[in-house]
mmCIF file with all atom_site columns, C-alpha atoms in Angstrom:
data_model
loop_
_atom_site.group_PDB
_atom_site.id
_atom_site.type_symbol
_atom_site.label_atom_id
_atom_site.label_alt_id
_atom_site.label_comp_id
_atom_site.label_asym_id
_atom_site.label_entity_id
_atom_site.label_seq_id
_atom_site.pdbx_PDB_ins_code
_atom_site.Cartn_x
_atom_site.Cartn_y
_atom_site.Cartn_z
_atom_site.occupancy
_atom_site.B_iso_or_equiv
_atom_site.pdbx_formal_charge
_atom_site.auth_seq_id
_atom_site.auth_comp_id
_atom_site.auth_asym_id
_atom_site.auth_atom_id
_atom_site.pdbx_PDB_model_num
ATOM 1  C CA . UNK A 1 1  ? 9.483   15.998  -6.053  1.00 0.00 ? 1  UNK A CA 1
ATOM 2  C CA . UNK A 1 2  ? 9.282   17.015  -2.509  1.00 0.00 ? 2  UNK A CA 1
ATOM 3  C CA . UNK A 1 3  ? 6.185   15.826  -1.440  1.00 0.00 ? 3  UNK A CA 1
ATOM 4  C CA . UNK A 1 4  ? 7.409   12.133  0.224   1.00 0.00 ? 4  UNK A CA 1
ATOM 5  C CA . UNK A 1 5  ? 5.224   8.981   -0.938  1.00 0.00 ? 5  UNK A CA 1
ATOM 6  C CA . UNK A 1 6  ? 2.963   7.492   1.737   1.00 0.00 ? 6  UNK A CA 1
ATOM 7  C CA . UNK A 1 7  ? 3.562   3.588   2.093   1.00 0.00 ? 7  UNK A CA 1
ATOM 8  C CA . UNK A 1 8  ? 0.803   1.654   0.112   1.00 0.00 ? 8  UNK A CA 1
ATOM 9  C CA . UNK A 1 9  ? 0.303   -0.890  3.456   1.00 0.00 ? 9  UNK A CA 1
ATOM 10 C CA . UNK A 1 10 ? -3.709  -0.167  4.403   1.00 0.00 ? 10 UNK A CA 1
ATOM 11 C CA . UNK A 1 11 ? -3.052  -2.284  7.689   1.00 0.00 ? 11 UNK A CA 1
ATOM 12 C CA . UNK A 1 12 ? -4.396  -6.042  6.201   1.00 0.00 ? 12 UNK A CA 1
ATOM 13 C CA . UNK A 1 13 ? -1.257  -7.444  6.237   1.00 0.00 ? 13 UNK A CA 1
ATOM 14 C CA . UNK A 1 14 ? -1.390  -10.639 5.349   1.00 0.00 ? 14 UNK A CA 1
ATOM 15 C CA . UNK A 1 15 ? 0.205   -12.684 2.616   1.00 0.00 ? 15 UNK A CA 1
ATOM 16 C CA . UNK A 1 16 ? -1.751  -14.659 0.233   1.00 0.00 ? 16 UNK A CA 1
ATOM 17 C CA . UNK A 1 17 ? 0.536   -18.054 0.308   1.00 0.00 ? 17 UNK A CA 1
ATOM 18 C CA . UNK A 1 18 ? -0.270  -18.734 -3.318  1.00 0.00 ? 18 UNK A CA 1
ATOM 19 C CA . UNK A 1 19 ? 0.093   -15.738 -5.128  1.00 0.00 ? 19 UNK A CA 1
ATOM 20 C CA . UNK A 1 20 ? 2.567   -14.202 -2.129  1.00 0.00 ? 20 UNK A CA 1
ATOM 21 C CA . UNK A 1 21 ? 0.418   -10.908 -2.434  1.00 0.00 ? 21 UNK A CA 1
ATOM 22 C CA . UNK A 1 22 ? -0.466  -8.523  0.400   1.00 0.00 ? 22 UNK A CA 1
ATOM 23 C CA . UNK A 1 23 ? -4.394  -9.010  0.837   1.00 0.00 ? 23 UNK A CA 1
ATOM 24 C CA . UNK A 1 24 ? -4.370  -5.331  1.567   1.00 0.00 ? 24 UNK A CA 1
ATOM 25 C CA . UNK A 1 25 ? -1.691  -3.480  -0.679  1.00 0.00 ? 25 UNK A CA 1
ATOM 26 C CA . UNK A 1 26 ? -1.371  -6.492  -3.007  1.00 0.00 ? 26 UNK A CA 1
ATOM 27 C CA . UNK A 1 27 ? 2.848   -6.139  -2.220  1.00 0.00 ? 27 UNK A CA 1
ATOM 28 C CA . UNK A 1 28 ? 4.952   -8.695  -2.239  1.00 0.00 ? 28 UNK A CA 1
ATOM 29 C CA . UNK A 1 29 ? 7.301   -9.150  0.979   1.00 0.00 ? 29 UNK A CA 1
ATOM 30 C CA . UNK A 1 30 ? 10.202  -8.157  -0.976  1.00 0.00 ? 30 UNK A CA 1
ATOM 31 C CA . UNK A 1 31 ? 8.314   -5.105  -2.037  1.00 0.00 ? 31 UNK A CA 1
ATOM 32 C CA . UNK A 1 32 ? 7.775   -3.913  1.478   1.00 0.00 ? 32 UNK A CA 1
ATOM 33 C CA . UNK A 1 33 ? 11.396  -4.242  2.290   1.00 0.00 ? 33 UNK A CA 1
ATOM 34 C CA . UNK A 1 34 ? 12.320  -1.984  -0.312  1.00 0.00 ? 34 UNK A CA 1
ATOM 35 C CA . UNK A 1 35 ? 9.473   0.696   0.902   1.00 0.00 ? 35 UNK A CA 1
ATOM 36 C CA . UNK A 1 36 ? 11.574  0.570   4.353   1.00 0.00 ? 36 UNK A CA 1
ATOM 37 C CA . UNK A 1 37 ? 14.290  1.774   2.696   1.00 0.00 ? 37 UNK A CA 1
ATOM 38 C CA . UNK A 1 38 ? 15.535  5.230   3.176   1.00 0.00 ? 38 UNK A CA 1
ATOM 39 C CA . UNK A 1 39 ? 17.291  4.917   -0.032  1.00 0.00 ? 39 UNK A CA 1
ATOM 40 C CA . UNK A 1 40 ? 14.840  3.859   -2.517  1.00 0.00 ? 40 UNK A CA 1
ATOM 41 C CA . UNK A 1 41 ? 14.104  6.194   -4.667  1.00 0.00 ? 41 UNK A CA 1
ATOM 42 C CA . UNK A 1 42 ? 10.370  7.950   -5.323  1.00 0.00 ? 42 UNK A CA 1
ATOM 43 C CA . UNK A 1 43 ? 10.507  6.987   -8.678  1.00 0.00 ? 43 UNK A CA 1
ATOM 44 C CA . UNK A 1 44 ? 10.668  3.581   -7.344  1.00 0.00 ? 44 UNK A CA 1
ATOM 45 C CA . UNK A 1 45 ? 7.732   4.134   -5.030  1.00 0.00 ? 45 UNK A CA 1
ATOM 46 C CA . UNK A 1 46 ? 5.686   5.557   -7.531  1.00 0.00 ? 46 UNK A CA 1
ATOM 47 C CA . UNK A 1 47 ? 6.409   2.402   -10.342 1.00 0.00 ? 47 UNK A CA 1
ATOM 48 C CA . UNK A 1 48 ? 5.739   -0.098  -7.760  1.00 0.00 ? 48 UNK A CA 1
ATOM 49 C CA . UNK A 1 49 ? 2.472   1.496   -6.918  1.00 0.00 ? 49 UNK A CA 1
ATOM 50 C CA . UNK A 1 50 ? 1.182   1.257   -10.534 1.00 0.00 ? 50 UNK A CA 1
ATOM 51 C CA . UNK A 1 51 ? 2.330   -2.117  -10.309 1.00 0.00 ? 51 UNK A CA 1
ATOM 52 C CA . UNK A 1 52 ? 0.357   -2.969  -7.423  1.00 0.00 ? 52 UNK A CA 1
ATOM 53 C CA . UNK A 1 53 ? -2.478  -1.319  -8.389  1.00 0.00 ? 53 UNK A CA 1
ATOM 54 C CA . UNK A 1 54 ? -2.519  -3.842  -11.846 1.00 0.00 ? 54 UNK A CA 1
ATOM 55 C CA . UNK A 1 55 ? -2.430  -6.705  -9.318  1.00 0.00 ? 55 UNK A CA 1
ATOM 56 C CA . UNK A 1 56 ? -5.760  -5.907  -7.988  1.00 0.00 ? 56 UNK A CA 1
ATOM 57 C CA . UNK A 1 57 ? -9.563  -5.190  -9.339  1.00 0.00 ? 57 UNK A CA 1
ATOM 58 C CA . UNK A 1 58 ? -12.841 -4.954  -8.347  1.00 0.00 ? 58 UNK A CA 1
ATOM 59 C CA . UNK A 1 59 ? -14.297 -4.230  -4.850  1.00 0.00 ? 59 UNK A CA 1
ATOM 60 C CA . UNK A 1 60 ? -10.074 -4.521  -3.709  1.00 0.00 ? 60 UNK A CA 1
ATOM 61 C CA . UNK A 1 61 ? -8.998  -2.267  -5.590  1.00 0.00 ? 61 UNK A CA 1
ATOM 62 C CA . UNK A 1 62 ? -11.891 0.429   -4.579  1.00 0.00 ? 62 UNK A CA 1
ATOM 63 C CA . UNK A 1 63 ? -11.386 -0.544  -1.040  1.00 0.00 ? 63 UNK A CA 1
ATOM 64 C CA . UNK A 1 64 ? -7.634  0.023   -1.651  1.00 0.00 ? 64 UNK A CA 1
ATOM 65 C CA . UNK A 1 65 ? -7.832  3.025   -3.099  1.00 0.00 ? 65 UNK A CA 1
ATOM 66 C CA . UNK A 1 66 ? -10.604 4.362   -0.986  1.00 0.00 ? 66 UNK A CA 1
ATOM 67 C CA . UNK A 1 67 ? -8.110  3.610   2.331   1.00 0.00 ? 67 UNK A CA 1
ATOM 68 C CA . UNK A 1 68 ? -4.913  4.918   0.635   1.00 0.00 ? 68 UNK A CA 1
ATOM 69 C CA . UNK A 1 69 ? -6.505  8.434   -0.246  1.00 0.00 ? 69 UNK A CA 1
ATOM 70 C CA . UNK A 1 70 ? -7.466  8.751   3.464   1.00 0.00 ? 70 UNK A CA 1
ATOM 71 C CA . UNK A 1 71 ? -4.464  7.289   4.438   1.00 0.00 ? 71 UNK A CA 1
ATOM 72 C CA . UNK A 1 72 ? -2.834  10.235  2.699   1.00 0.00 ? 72 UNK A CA 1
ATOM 73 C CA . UNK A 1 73 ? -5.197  13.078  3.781   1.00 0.00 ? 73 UNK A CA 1
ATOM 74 C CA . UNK A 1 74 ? -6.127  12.050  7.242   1.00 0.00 ? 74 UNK A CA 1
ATOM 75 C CA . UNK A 1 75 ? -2.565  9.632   8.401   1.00 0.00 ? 75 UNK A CA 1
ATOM 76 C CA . UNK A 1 76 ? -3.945  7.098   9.426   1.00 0.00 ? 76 UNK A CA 1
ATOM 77 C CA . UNK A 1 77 ? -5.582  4.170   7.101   1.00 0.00 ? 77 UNK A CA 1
ATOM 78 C CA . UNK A 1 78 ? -9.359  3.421   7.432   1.00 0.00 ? 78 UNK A CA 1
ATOM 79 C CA . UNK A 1 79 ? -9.048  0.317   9.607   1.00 0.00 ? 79 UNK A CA 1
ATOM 80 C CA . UNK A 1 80 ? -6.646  1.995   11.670  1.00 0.00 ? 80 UNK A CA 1
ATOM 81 C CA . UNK A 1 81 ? -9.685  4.503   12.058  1.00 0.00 ? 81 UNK A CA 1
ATOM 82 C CA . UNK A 1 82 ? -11.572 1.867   12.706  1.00 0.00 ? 82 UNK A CA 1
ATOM 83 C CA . UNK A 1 83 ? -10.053 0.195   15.243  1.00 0.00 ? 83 UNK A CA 1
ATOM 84 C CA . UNK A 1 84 ? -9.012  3.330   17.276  1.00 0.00 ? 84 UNK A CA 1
ATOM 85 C CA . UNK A 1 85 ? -12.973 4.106   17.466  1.00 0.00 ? 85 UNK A CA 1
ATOM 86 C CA . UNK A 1 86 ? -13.702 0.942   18.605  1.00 0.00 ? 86 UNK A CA 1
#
């Protein structure tokens, strides 16, 4: 596979302290470690973003994947866009 896969992280980063879920990607810390790594492989990226895709539903999950597919077309997430517009 050559095309790289684009971190899940929308830029809401904060934990939910009961489920210890992302708000945005629905990650887990541990999870975003292993994203940092240069030696994880895209197989794992691509299991652990069906995984956190089954951890959300609803308007989150539209607004997740609505910001990750711009995310991957444009670089930059939709707050990001957002924010830099003011």
């Amino acid at each position: 596979m050559s095309n790289k896969i684009i971190s899940p992280c929308i830029s809401i980063c904060k934990t939910d302290p009961v489920t210890g879920y992302c708000y945005g990607c629905a990650r887990t810390n541990e999870e975003k470690k292993k994203w940092k790594d240069e030696n994880i492989s895209e197989e794992w990226k691509l299991e652990n973003l069906k995984k956190i895709k089954s951890r959300m539903q609803g308007w989150q999950l539209s607004a997740f994947e609505e910001s990750y597919r711009h995310k991957i077309s444009k670089g930059i997430s939709l707050l990001k866009k957002k924010n830099l517009e003011g």
